[in-house]
Tab-separated table of C-alpha atoms and ligand atoms in Angstrom:
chain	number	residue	atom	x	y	z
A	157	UNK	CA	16.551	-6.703	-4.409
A	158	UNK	CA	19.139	-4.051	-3.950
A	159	UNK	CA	18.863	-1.602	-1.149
A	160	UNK	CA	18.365	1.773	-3.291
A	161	UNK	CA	15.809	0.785	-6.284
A	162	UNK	CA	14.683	4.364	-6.804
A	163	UNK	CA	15.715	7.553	-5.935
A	164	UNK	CA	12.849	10.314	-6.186
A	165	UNK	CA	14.378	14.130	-5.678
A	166	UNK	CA	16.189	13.909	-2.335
A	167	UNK	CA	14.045	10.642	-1.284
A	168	UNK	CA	15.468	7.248	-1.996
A	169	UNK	CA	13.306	4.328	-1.988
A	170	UNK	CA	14.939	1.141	0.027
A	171	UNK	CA	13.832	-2.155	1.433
A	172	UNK	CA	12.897	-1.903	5.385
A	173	UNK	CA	15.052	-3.082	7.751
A	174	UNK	CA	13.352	-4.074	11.302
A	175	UNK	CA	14.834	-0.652	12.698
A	176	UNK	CA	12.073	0.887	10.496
A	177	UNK	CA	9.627	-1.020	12.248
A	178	UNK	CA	8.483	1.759	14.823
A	179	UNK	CA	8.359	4.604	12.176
A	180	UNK	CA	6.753	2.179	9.392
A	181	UNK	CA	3.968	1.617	12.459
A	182	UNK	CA	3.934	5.446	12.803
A	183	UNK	CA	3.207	6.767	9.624
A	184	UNK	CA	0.705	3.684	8.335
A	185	UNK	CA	-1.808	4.406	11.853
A	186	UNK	CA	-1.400	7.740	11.221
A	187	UNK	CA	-2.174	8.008	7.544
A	188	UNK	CA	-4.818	5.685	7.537
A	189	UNK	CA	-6.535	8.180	10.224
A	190	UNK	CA	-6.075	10.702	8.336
A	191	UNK	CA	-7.441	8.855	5.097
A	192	UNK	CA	-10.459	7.349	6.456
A	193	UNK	CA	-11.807	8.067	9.964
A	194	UNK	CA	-13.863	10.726	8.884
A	195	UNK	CA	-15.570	7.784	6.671
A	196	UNK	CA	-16.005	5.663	9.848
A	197	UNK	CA	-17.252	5.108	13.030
A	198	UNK	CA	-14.229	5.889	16.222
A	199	UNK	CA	-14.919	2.655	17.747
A	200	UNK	CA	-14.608	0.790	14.347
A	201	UNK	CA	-11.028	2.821	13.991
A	202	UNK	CA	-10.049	2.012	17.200
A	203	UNK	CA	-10.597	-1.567	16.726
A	204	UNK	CA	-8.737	-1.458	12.794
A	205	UNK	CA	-5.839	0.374	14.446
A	206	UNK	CA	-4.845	-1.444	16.987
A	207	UNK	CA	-5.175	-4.731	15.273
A	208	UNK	CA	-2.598	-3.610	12.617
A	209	UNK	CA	-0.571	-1.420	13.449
A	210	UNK	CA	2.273	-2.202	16.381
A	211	UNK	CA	6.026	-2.073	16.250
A	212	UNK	CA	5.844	-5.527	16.819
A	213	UNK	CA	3.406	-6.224	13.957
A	214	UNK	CA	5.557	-4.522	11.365
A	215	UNK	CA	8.805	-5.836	12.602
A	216	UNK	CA	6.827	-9.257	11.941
A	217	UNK	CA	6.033	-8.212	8.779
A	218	UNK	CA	9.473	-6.717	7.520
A	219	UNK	CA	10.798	-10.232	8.392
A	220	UNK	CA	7.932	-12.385	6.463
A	221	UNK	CA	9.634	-13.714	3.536
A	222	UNK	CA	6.323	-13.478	2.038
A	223	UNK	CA	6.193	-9.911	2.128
A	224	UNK	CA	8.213	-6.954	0.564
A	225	UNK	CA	8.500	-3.773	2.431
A	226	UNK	CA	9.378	-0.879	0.510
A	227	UNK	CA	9.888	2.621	1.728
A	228	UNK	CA	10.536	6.460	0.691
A	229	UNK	CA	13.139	8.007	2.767
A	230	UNK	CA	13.815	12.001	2.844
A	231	UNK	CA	17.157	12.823	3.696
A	232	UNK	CA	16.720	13.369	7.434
A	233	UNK	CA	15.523	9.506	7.143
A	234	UNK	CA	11.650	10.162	7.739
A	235	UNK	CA	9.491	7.877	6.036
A	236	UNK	CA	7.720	9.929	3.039
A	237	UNK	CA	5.674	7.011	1.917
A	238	UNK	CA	5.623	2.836	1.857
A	239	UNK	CA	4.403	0.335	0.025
A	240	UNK	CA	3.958	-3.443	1.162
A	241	UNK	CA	3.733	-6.279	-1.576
A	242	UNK	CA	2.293	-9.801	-0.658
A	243	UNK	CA	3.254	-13.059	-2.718
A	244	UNK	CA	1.565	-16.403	-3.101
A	245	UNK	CA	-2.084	-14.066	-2.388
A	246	UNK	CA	-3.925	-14.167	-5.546
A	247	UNK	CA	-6.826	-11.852	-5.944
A	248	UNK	CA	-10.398	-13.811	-5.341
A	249	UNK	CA	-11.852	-15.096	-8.255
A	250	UNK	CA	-9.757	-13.825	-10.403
A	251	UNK	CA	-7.810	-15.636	-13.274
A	252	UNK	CA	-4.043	-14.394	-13.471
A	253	UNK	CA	-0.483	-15.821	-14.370
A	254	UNK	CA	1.653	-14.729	-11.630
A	255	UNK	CA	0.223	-12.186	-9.126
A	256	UNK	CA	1.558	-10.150	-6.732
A	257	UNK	CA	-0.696	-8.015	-4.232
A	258	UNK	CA	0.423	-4.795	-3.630
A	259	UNK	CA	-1.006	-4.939	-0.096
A	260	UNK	CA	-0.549	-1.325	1.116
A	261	UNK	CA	0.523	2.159	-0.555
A	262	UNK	CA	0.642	4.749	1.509
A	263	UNK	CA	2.228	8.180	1.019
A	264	UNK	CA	2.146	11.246	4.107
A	265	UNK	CA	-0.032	13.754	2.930
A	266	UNK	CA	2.528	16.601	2.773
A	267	UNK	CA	3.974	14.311	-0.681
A	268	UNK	CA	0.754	13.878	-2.250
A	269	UNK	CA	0.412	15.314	-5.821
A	270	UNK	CA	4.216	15.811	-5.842
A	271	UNK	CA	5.122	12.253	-7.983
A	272	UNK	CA	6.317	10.332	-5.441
A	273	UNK	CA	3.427	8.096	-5.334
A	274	UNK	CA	4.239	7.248	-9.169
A	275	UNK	CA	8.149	6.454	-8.450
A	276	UNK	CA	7.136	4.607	-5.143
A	277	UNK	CA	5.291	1.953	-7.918
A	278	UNK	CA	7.761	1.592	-10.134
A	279	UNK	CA	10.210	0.514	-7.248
A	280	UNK	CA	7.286	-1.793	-6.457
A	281	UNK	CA	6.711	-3.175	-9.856
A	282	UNK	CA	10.586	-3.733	-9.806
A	283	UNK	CA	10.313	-5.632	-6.206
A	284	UNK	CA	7.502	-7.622	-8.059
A	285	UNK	CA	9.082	-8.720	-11.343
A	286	UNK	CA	12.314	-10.083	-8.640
A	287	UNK	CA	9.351	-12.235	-7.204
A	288	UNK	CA	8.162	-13.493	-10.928
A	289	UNK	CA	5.189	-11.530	-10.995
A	290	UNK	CA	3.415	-10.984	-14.380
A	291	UNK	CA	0.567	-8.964	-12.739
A	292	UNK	CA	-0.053	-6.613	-9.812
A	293	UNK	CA	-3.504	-6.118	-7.934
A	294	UNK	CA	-4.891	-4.995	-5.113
A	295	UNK	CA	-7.830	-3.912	-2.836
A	296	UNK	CA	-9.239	-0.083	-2.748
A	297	UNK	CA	-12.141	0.748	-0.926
A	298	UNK	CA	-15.251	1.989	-2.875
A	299	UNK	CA	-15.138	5.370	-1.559
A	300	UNK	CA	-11.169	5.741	-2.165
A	301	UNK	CA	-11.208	8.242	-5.147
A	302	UNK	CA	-8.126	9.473	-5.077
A	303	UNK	CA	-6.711	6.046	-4.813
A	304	UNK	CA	-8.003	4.920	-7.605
A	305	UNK	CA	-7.640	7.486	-9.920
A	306	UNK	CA	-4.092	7.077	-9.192
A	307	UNK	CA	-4.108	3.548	-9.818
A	308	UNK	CA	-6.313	3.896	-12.937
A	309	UNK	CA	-3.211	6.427	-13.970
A	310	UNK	CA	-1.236	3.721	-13.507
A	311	UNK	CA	-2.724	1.621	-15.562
A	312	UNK	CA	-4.588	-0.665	-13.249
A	313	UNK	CA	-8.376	-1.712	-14.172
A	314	UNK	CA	-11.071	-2.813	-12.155
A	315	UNK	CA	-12.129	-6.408	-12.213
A	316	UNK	CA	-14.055	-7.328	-9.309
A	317	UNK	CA	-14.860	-6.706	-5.495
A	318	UNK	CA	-13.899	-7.859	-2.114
A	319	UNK	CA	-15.034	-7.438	1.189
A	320	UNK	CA	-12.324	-5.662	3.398
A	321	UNK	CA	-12.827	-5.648	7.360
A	322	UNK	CA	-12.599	-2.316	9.151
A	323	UNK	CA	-13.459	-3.014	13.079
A	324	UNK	CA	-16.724	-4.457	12.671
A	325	UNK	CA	-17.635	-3.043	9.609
A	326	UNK	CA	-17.677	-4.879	6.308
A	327	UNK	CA	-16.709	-2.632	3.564
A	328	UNK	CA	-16.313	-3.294	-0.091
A	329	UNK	CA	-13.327	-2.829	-1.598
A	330	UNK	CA	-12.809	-2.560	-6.027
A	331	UNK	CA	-10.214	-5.527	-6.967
A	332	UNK	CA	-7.871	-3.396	-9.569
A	333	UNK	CA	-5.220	-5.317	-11.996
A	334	UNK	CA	-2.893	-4.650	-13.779
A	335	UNK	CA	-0.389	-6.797	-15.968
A	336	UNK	CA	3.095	-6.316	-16.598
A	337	UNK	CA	3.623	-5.948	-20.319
B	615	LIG	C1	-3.373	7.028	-2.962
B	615	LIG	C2	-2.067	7.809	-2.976
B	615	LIG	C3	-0.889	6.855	-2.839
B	615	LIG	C4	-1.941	8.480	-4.352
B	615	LIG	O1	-0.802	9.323	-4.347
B	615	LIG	P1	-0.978	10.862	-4.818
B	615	LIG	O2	0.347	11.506	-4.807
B	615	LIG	O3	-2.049	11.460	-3.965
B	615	LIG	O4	-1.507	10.615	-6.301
B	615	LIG	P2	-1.622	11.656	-7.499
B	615	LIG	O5	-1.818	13.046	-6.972
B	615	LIG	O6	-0.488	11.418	-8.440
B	615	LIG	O7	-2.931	11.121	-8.227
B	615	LIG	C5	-4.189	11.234	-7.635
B	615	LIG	C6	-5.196	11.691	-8.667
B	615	LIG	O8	-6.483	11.730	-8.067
B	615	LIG	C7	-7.058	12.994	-8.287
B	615	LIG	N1	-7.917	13.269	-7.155
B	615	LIG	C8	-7.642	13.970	-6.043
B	615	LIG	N2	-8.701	13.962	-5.222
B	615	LIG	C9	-9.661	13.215	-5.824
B	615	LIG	C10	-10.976	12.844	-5.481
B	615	LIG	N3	-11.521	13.223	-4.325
B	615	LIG	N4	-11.668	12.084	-6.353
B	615	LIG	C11	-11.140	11.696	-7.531
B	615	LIG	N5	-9.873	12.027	-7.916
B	615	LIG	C12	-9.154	12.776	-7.059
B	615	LIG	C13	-5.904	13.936	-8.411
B	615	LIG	O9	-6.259	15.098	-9.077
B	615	LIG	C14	-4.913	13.098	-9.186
B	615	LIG	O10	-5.205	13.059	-10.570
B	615	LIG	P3	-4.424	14.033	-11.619
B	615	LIG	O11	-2.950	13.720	-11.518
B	615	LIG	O12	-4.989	13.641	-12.948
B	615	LIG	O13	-4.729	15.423	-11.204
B	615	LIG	C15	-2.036	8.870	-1.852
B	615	LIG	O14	-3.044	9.828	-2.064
B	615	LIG	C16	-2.200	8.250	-0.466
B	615	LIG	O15	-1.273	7.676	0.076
B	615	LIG	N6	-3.412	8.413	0.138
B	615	LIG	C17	-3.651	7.967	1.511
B	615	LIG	C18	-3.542	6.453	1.696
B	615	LIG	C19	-4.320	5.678	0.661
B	615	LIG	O16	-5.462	5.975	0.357
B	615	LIG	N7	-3.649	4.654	0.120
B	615	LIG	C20	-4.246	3.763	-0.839
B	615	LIG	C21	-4.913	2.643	-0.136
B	615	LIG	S1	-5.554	1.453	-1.314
């Protein structure tokens, strides 16, 4: 994949490199705080948190060749928003040609409702048809509304459920599609 897929405004959307890997394990502890540990229990945070994200985990994860790393840069270089895609990880259950997971999408809250969420896909649908996809899906969490009206106005549909672990607590996640036309 080229280094600059997308440029957004002033962002420009690149692959990570494992310099990244300290801010990437910034901004995806703290914006998952800020998206769901009002929804759970501190402990159970705790727990999710420090089982996924570490420097070292995401410099492990930059340099899987089964993952893509995407991210949103502004100009001063701070990480806006990232998305992670996952090959060879088809949804459960579910009958598709080629998939590719888009594992995580994140974008910092001061970027929400601005568009950047909808450019950060298309450099991921890009990053996906280099891999041979023919479909994208993912995970959201049943109580992630805003998530998934964004990914319904992207064109993804539901088509089943998964259980995703957050500490202790088993939650239940909406499996969303979508295919590549
Ligand atoms: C999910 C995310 C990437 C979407 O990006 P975004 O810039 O917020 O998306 P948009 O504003 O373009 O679209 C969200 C839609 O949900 C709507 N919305 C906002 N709050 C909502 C709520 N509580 N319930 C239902 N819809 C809601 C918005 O109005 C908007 O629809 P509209 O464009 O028709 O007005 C971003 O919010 C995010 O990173 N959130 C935190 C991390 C996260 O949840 N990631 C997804 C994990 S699966």
């Amino acid at each position: 994949m080229t280094a600059d897929v997308v440029s957004h405004g002033s962002l420009r959307i690149r692959r990570a490199t494992v310099a990244d890997a300290e801010a990437l394990s910034e901004i995806g502890a703290r914006t998952f705080f800020e998206t769901f540990a009002a929804d759970n229990t501190p402990e159970d945070m705790k727990l999710f948190l420090e089982s996924t994200w570490h420097p070292e985990l995401q410099r492990a994860e930059i340099q899987d060749e089964g993952l893509d790393t995407l991210l949103a840069c502004d100009a001063s270089g701070a990480i806006a928003g990232f998305a992670q895609l996952r090959v060879n990880h088809p949804p459960p259950g579910i009958a598709v040609r080629a998939p590719v997971e888009l594992k995580r999408f994140y974008i910092d809250k001061p970027w929400h409702g601005q568009g950047l969420a909808r450019s950060l896909m298309e450099a991921a649908e890009r990053a996906a048809r280099e891999r041979g996809a023919r479909e994208f899906w993912l995970g959201v969490w049943e109580r992630n509304e805003r998530a998934q009206a964004f990914y319904r106005k992207c064109g993804f549909r539901t088509v089943g459920k998964q259980i995703f672990v957050v500490g202790t607590d088993p939650q239940t996640d909406h499996v969303m599609l979508r295919e590549f036309e």
